[in-house]
Short mmCIF file of C-alpha atoms in Angstrom, two decimals:
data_model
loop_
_atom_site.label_atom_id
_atom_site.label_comp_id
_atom_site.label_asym_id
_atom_site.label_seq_id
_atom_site.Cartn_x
_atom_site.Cartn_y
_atom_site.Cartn_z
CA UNK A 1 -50.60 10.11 54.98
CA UNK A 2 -53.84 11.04 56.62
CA UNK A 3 -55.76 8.80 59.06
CA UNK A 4 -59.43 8.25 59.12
CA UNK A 5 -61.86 6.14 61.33
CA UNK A 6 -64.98 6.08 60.40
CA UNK A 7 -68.50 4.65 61.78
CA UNK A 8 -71.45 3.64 59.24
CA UNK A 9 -74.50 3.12 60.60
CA UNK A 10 -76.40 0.56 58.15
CA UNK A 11 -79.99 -0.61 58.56
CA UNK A 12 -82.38 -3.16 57.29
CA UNK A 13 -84.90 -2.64 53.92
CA UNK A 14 -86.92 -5.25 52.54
CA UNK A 15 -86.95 -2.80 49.11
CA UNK A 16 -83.39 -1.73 49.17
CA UNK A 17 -81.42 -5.51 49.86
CA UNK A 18 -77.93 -4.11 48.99
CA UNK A 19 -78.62 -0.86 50.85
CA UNK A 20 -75.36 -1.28 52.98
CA UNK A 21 -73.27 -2.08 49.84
CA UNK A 22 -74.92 0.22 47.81
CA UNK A 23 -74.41 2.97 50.48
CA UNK A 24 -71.27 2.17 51.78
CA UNK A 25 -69.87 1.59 47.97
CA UNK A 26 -71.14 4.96 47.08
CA UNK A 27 -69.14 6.84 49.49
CA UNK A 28 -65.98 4.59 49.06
CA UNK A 29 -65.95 5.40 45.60
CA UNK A 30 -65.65 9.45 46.10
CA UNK A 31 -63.46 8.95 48.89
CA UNK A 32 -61.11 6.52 46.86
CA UNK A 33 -61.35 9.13 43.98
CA UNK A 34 -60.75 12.28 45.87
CA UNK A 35 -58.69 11.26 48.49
CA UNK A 36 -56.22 8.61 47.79
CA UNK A 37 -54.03 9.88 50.29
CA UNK A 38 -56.05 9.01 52.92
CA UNK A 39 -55.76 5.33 54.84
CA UNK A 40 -59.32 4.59 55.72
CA UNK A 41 -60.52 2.42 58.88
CA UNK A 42 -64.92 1.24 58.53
CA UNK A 43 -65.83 0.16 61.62
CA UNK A 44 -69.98 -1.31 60.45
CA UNK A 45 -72.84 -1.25 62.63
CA UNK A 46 -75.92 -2.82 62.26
CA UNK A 47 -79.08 -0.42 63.63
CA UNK A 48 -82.08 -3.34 62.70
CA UNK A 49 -84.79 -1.01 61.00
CA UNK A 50 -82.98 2.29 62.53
CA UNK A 51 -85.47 2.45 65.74
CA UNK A 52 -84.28 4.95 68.17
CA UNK A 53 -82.48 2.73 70.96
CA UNK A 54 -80.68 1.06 68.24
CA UNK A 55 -79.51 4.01 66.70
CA UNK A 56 -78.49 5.60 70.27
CA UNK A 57 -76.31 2.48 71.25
CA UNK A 58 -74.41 2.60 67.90
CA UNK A 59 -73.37 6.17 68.68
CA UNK A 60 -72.38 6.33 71.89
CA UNK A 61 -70.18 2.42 71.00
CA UNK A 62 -68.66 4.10 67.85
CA UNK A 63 -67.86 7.69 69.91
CA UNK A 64 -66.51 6.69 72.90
CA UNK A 65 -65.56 2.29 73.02
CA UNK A 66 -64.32 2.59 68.92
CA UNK A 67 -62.98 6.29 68.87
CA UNK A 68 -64.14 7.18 65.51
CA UNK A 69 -63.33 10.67 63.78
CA UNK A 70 -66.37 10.64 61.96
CA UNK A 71 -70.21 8.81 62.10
CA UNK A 72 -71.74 8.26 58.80
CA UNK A 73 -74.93 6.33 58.39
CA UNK A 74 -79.07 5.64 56.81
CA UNK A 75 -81.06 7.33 59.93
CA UNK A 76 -84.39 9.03 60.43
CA UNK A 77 -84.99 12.64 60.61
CA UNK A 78 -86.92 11.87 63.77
CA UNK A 79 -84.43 9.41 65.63
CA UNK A 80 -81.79 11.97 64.02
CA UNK A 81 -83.15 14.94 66.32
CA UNK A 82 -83.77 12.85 68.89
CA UNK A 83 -80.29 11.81 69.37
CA UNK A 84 -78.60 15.36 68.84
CA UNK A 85 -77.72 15.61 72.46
CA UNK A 86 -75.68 12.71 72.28
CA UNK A 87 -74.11 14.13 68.84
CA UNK A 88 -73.36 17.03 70.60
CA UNK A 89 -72.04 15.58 73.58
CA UNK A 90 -69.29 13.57 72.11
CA UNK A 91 -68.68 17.01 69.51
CA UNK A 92 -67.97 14.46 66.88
CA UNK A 93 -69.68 15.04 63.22
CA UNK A 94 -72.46 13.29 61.76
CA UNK A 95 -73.65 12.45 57.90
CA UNK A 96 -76.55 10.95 57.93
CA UNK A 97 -78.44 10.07 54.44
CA UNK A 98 -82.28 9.22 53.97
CA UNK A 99 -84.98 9.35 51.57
CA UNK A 100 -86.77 12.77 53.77
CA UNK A 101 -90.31 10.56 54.54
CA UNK A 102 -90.23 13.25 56.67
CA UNK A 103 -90.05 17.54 56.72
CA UNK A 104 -87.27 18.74 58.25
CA UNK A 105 -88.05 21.59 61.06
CA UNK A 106 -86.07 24.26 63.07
CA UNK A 107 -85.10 22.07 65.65
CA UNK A 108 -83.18 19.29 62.81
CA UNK A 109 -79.86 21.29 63.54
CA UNK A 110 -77.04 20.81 64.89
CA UNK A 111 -73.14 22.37 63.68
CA UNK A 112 -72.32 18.83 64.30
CA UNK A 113 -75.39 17.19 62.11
CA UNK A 114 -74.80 16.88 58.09
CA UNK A 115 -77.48 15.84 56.37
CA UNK A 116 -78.28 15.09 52.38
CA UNK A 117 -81.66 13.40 51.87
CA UNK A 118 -83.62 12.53 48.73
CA UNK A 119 -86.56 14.45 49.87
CA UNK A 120 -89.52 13.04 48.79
CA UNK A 121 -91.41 15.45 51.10
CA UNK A 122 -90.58 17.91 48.14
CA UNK A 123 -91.06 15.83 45.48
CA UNK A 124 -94.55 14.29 46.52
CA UNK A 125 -95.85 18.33 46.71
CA UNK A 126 -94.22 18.75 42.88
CA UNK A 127 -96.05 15.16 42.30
CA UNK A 128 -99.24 16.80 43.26
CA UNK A 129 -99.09 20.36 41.64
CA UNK A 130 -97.88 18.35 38.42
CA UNK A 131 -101.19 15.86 38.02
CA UNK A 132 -103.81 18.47 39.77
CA UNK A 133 -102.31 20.98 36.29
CA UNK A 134 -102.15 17.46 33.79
CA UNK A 135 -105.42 15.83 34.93
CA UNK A 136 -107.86 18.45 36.41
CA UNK A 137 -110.46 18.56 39.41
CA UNK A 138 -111.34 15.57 41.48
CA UNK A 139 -108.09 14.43 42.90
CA UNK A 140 -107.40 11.07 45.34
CA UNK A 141 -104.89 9.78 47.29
CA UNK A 142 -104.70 6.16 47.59
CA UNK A 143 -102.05 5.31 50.29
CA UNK A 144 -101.24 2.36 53.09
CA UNK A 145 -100.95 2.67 57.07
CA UNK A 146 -97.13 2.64 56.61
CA UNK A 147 -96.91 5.72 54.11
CA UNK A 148 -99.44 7.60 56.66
CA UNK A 149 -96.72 7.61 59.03
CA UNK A 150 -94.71 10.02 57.41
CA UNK A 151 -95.17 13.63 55.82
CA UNK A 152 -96.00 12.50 52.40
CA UNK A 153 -99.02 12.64 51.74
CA UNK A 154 -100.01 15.69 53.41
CA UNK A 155 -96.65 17.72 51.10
CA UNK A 156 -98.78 16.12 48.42
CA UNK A 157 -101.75 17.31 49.41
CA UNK A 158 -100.59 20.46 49.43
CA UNK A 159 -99.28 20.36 46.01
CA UNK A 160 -102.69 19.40 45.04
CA UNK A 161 -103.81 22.66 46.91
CA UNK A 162 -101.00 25.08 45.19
CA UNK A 163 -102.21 24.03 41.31
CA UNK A 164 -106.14 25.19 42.93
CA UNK A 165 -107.69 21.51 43.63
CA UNK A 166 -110.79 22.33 46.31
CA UNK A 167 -110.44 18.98 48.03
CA UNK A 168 -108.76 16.02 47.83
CA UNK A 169 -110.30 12.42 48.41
CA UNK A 170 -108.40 9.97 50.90
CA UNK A 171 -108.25 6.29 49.67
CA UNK A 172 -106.99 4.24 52.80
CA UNK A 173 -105.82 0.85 54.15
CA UNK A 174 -105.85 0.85 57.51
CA UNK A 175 -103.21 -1.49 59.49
CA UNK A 176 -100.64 -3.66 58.33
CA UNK A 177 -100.52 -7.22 57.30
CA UNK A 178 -97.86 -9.62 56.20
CA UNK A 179 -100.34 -10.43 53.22
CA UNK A 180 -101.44 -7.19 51.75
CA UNK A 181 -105.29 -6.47 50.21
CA UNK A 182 -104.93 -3.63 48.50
CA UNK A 183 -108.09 -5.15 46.31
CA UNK A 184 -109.79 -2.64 48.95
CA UNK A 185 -108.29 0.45 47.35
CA UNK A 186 -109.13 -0.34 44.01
CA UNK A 187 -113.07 -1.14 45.03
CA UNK A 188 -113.36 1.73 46.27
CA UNK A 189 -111.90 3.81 43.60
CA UNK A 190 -114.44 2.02 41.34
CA UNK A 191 -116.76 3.92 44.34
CA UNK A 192 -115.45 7.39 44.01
CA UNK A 193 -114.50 7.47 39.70
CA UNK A 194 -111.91 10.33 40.55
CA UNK A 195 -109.96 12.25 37.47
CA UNK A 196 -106.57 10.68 38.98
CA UNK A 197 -105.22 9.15 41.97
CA UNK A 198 -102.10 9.21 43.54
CA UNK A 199 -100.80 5.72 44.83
CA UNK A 200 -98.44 6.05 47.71
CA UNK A 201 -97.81 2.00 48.10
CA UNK A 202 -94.39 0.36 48.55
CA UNK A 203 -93.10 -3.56 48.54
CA UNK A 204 -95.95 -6.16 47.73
CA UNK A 205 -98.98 -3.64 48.03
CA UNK A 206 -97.64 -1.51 45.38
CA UNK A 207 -96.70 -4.58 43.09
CA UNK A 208 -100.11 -5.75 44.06
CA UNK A 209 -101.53 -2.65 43.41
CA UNK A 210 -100.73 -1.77 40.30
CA UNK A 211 -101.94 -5.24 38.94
CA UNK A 212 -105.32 -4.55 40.23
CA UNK A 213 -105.20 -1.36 38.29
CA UNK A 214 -104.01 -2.70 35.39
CA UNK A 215 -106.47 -5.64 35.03
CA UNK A 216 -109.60 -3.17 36.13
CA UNK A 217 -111.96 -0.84 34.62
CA UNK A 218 -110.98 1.93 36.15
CA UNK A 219 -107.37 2.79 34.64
CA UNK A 220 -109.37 3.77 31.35
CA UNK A 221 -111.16 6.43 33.94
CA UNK A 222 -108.66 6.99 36.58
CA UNK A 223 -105.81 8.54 35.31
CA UNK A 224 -102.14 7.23 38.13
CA UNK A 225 -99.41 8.72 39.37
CA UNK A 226 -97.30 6.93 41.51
CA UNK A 227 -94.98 6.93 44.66
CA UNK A 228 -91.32 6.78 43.00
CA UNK A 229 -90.49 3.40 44.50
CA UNK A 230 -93.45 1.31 42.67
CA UNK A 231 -91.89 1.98 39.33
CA UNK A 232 -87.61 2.50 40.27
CA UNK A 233 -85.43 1.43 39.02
CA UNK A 234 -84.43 -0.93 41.77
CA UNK A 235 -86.92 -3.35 41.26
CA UNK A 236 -85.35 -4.46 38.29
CA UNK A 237 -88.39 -5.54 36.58
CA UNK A 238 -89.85 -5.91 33.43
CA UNK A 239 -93.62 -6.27 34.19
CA UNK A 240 -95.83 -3.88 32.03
CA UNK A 241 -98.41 -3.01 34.78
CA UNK A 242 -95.35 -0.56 35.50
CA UNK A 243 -95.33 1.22 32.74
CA UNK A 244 -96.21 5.10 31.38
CA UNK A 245 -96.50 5.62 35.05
CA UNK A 246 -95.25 9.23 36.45
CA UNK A 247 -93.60 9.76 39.31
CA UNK A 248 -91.39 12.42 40.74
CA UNK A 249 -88.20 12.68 42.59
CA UNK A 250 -84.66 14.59 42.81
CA UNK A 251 -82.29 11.65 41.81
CA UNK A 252 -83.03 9.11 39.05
CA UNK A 253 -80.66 6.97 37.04
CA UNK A 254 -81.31 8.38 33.36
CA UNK A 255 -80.70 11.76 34.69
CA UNK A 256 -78.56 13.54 31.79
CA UNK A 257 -76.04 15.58 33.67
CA UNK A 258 -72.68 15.90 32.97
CA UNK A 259 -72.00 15.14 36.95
CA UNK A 260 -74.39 12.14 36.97
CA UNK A 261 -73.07 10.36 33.87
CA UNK A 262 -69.53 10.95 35.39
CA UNK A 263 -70.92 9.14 38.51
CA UNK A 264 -72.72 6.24 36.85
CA UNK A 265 -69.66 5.26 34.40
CA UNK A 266 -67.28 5.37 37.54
CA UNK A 267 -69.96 3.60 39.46
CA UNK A 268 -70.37 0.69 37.13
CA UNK A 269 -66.90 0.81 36.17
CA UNK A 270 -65.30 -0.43 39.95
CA UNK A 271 -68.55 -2.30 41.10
CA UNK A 272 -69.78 -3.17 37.83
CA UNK A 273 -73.35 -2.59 38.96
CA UNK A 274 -75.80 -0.19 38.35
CA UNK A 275 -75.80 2.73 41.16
CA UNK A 276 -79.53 3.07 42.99
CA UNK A 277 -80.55 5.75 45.32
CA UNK A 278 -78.06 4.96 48.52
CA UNK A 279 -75.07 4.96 46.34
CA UNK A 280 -76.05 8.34 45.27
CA UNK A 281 -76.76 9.61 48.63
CA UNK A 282 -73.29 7.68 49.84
CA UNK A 283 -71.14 9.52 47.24
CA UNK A 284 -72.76 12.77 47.94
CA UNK A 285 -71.53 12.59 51.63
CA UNK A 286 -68.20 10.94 50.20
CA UNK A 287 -67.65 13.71 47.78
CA UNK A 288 -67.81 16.85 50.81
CA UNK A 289 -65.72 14.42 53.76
CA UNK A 290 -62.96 14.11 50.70
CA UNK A 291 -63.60 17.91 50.55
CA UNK A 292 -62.65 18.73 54.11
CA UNK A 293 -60.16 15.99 54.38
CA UNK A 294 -58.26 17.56 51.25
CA UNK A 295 -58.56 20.90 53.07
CA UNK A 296 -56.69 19.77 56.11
CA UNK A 297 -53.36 19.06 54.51
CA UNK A 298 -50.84 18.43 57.06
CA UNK A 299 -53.40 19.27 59.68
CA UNK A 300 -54.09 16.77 62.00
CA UNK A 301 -57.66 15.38 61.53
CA UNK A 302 -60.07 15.79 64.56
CA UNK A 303 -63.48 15.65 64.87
CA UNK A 304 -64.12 19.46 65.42
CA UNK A 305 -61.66 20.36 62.61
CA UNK A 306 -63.74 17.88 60.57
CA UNK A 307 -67.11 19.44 61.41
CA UNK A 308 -65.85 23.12 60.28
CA UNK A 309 -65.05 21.77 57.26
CA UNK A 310 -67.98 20.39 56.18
CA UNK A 311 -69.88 23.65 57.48
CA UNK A 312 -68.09 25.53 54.83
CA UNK A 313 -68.06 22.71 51.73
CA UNK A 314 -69.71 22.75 48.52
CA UNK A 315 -69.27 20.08 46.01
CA UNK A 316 -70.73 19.42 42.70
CA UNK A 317 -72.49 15.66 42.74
CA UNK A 318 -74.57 13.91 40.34
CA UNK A 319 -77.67 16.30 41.67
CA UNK A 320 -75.87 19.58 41.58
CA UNK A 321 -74.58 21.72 44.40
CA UNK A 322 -74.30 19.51 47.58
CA UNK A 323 -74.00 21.34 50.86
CA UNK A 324 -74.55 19.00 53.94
CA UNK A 325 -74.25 21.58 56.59
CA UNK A 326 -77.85 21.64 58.86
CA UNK A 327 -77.56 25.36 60.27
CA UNK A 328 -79.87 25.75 58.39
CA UNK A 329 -80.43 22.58 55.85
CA UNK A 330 -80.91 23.84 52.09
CA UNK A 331 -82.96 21.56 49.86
CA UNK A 332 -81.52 23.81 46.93
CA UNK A 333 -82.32 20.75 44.31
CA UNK A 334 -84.89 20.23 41.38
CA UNK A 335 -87.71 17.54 40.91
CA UNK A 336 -88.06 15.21 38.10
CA UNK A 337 -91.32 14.26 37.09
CA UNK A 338 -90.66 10.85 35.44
CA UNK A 339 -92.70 8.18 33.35
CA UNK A 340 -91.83 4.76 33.58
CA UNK A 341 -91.19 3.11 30.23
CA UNK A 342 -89.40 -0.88 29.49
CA UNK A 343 -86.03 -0.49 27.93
CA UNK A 344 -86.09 -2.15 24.66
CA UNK A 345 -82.46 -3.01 25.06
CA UNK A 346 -82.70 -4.26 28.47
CA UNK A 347 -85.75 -5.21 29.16
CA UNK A 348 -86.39 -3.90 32.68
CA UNK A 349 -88.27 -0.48 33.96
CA UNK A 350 -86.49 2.62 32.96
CA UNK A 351 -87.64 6.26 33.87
CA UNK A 352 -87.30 9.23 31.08
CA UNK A 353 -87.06 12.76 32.82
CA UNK A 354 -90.25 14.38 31.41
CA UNK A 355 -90.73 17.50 33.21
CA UNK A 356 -88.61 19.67 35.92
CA UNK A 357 -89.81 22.27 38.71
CA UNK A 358 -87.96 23.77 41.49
CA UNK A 359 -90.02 22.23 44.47
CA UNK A 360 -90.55 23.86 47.66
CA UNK A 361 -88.53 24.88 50.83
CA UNK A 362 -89.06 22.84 53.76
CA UNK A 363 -89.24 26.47 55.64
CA UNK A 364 -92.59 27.24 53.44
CA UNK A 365 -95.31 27.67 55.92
CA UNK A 366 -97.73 24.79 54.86
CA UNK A 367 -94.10 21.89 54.47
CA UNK A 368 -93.64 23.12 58.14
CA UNK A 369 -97.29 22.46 59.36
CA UNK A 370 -96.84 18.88 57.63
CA UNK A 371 -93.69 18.43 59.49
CA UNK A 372 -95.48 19.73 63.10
CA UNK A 373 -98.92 18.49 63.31
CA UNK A 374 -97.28 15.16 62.42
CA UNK A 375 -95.97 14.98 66.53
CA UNK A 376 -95.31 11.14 66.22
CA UNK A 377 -94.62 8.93 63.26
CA UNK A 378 -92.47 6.12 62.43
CA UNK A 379 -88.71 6.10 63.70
CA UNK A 380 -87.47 4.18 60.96
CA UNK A 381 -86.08 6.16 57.92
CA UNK A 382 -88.50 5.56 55.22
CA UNK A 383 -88.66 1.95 52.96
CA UNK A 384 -86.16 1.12 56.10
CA UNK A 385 -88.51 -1.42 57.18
#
């Protein structure tokens, strides 16, 4: 019987509470499906929100003091390529899983770095082309200090851009508070009267948010689209001032895919709970380490065995093709544009798929001068906060 130790790097989110169950269930579940064969050792670290000295202490404890094959865990792009030299040091392979707040770039590789990502970079530019073609000229952006820190809003910008808006109008709240006013946003919307705005809120200011919208004059004027997060699933709410809102994104749960339904019923079937985002993300990463672990037969397992493996996997997951390999990273998979609806049956926010496009390559030329003239940004991976 094979032996496996690995690390899982978990870290706090106020939005995703069961992130480290969700996550680490996820990627049990393809492993214990795939690979029952296999005796499995976890060895759990907490990284806090996932800032860089946190994330650099966990590898180099879980490398060399714990002696794991393999490092698995929720970690920023940023801190990610920040810490490759330490990756590459210890030649031991890496999955790391995020929502992509941020572009990847040239320099995010490594042939020890895997990488699968819900890339939100991408689908914030499909969220943009989509409402600049459904609502017309006169676009805004209504967004927080927090969601400035990543690539967002300037992928959906360009969106805006590539269905021929002009200009675009930036709504802003500037700093952070532990008691949001996002009263500010909708005052000044009342201002500028645009043909739609984009909200990219998260937590209490997007709750907040979206009640000021509903309860003002503007929403008969202002037409809303909305970061995924204000309207997911994952809230498990049945308020109505989510509703008929679109967003877009390259996971949700009512996707209609053979290999997503598969996923869901097996989900709910050994955790009997509903799978969010991270226990996509973990089973996507579960589903290629089965993969190469399968492909080593009575091979010993070692970490540079297990990195060539998982340079040459492909596995079909509830999205598609998965590839994790980072030399170079492929963000091969579609966006949904969703609208948020109230289940009749269960009462809580539901998302129907209502369109589909292909996105955009992070190598593009304008997702690449989003990723670069952004030089700083938050560590954290995104919501991780």
């Amino acid at each position: 019987m094979q032996k496996l130790k690995i690390g899982f790097l978990i870290p706090y989110s106020g939005v995703f509470k069961n992130l480290r169950n969700d996550f680490k269930q996820g990627a049990m579940l393809a492993l214990a499906q795939r690979t029952p064969n296999c005796r499995i050792e976890i060895i759990e670290e907490f990284i806090q929100t996932g800032g860089q000295s946190f994330v650099e202490n966990a590898l180099n404890k879980l490398a060399l003091f714990d002696q794991v094959d393999m490092i698995i865990g929720v970690i920023g792009t940023k801190v990610t390529q920040n810490c490759l030299e330490i990756i590459n040091k210890y030649r031991i392979p890496v999955a790391i899983a995020n929502l992509g707040g941020f572009v990847p770039t040239y320099q995010f590789r490594s042939d020890y770095l895997f990488y699968t990502s819900l890339d939100l970079w991408k689908s914030e530019w499909v969220m943009g082309k989509w409402a600049q073609r459904e609502y017309g000229a006169d676009p805004c952006v209504s967004l927080s200090y927090y969601e400035a820190g990543y690539n967002m809003h300037e992928c959906y910008r360009y969106g805006l851009h590539a269905a021929g808006a002009s200009h675009v109008k930036l709504n802003f709240i500037n700093g952070m508070t532990s008691m949001p006013n996002t009263l500010l946003l909708i005052n000044q919307l009342q201002m500028l009267m645009p043909n739609h705005t984009h909200a990219m809120l998260s937590g209490k200011e997007g709750e907040q948010f979206l009640r000021y919208y509903q309860e003002s004059k503007i929403s008969s004027r202002t037409a809303l689209s909305v970061a995924p997060f204000m309207t997911d699933e994952c809230l498990e709410t049945s308020d109505l001032f989510v509703t008929n809102l679109t967003s877009a994104i390259t996971w949700t749960y009512t996707l209609e895919t053979g290999a997503n339904q598969d996923f869901i019923q097996a989900y709910e079937s050994n955790y009997d709970e509903k799978p969010m985002v991270y226990s996509m993300l973990g089973y996507e990463v579960g589903l290629c380490l089965s993969k190469a672990i399968r492909g080593h037969e009575d091979k010993k397992i070692t970490r540079d065995s297990l990195a060539s493996a998982l340079a040459t996997i492909t596995c079909l997951g509830p999205r598609g093709e998965i590839n994790l390999k980072t030399t170079p990273y492929q963000s091969s998979h579609p966006v949904y544009v969703r609208l948020s609806q109230i289940n009749c049956k269960t009462g809580l926010v539901e998302n129907k798929v209502i369109d589909q496009d292909p996105g955009i390559s992070w190598e593009h030329p304008e997702m690449l001068q989003a990723a670069y003239q952004n030089s700083s940004g938050w560590q954290n991976p995104y919501l991780c906060v």
